[in-house]
mmCIF file of C-alpha atoms in Angstrom:
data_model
loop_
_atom_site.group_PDB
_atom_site.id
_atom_site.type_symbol
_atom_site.label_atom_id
_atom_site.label_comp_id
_atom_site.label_asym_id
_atom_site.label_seq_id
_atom_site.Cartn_x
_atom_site.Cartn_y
_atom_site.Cartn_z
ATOM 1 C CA UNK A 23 -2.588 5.299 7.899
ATOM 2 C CA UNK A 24 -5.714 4.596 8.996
ATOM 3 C CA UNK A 25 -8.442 2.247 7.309
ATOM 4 C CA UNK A 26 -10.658 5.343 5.368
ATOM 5 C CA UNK A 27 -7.937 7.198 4.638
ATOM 6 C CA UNK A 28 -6.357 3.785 2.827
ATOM 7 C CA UNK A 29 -9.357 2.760 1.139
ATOM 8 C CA UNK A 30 -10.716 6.517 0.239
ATOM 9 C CA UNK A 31 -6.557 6.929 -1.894
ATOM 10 C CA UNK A 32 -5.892 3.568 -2.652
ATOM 11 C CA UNK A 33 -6.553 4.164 -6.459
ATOM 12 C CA UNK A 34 -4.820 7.486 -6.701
ATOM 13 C CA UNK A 35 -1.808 5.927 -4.694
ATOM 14 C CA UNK A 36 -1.410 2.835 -6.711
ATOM 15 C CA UNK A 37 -0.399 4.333 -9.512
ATOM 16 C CA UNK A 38 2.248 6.374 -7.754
ATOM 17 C CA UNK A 39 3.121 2.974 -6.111
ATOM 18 C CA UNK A 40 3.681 1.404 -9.734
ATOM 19 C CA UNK A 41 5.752 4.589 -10.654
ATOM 20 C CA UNK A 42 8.431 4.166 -7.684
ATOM 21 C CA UNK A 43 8.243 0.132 -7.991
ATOM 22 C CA UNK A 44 8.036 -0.951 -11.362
ATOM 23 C CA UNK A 45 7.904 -4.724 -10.552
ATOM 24 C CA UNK A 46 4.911 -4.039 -8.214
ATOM 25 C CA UNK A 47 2.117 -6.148 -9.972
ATOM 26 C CA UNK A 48 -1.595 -5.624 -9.751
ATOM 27 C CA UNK A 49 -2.108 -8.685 -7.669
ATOM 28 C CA UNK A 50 0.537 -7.466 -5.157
ATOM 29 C CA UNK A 51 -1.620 -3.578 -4.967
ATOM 30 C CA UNK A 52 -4.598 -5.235 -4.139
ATOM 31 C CA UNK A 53 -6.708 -3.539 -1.602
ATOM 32 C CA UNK A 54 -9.227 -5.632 0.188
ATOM 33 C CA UNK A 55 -11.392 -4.360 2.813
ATOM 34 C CA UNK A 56 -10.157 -5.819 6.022
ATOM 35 C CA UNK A 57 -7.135 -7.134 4.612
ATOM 36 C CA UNK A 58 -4.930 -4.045 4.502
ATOM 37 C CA UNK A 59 -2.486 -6.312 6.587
ATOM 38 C CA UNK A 60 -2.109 -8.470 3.549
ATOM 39 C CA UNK A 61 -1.289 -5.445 1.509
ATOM 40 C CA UNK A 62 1.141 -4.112 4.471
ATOM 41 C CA UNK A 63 2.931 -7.591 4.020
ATOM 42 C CA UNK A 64 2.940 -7.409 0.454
ATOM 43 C CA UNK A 65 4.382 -4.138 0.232
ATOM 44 C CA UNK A 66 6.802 -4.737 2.764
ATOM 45 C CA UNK A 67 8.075 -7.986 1.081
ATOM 46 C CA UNK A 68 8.418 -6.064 -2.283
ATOM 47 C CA UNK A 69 10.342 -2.942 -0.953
ATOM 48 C CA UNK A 70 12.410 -4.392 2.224
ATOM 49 C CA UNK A 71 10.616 -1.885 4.175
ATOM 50 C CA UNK A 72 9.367 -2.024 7.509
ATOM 51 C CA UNK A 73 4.976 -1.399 7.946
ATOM 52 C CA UNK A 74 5.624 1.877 9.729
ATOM 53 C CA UNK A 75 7.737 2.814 6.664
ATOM 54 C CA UNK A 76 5.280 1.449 4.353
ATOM 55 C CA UNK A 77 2.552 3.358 5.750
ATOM 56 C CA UNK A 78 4.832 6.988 6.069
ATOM 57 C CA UNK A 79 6.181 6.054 2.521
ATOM 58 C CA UNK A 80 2.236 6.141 1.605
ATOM 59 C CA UNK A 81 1.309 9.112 3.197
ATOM 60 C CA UNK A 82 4.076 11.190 1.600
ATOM 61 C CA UNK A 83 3.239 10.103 -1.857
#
């Protein structure tokens, strides 16, 4: 998942991220402009899940 495509959903996919992972906090969902491997890591500590499943787990939703 590129950078645009990221930051162009990232509101529209948070809330689907909230739905799957209801401990996901706003603090962990948030998207910074040149820090989207902060949110990778984030994500990936939450779920267990490896980036490249993190970012096809996005796509998908």
């Amino acid at each position: 998942m590129d950078k645009l495509e990221l930051k162009g959903k990232w509101n529209e996919l948070k809330g689907k991220v909230k739905q799957a992972h209801g401990d996901m906090t706003d603090d962990d969902l948030t998207y910074e402009e040149g820090k989207e491997d902060e949110l990778y890591g984030r994500l990936q500590s939450k779920t267990g899940k490896t980036r490249e499943q993190i970012i096809d787990w996005l796509r998908s939703l």
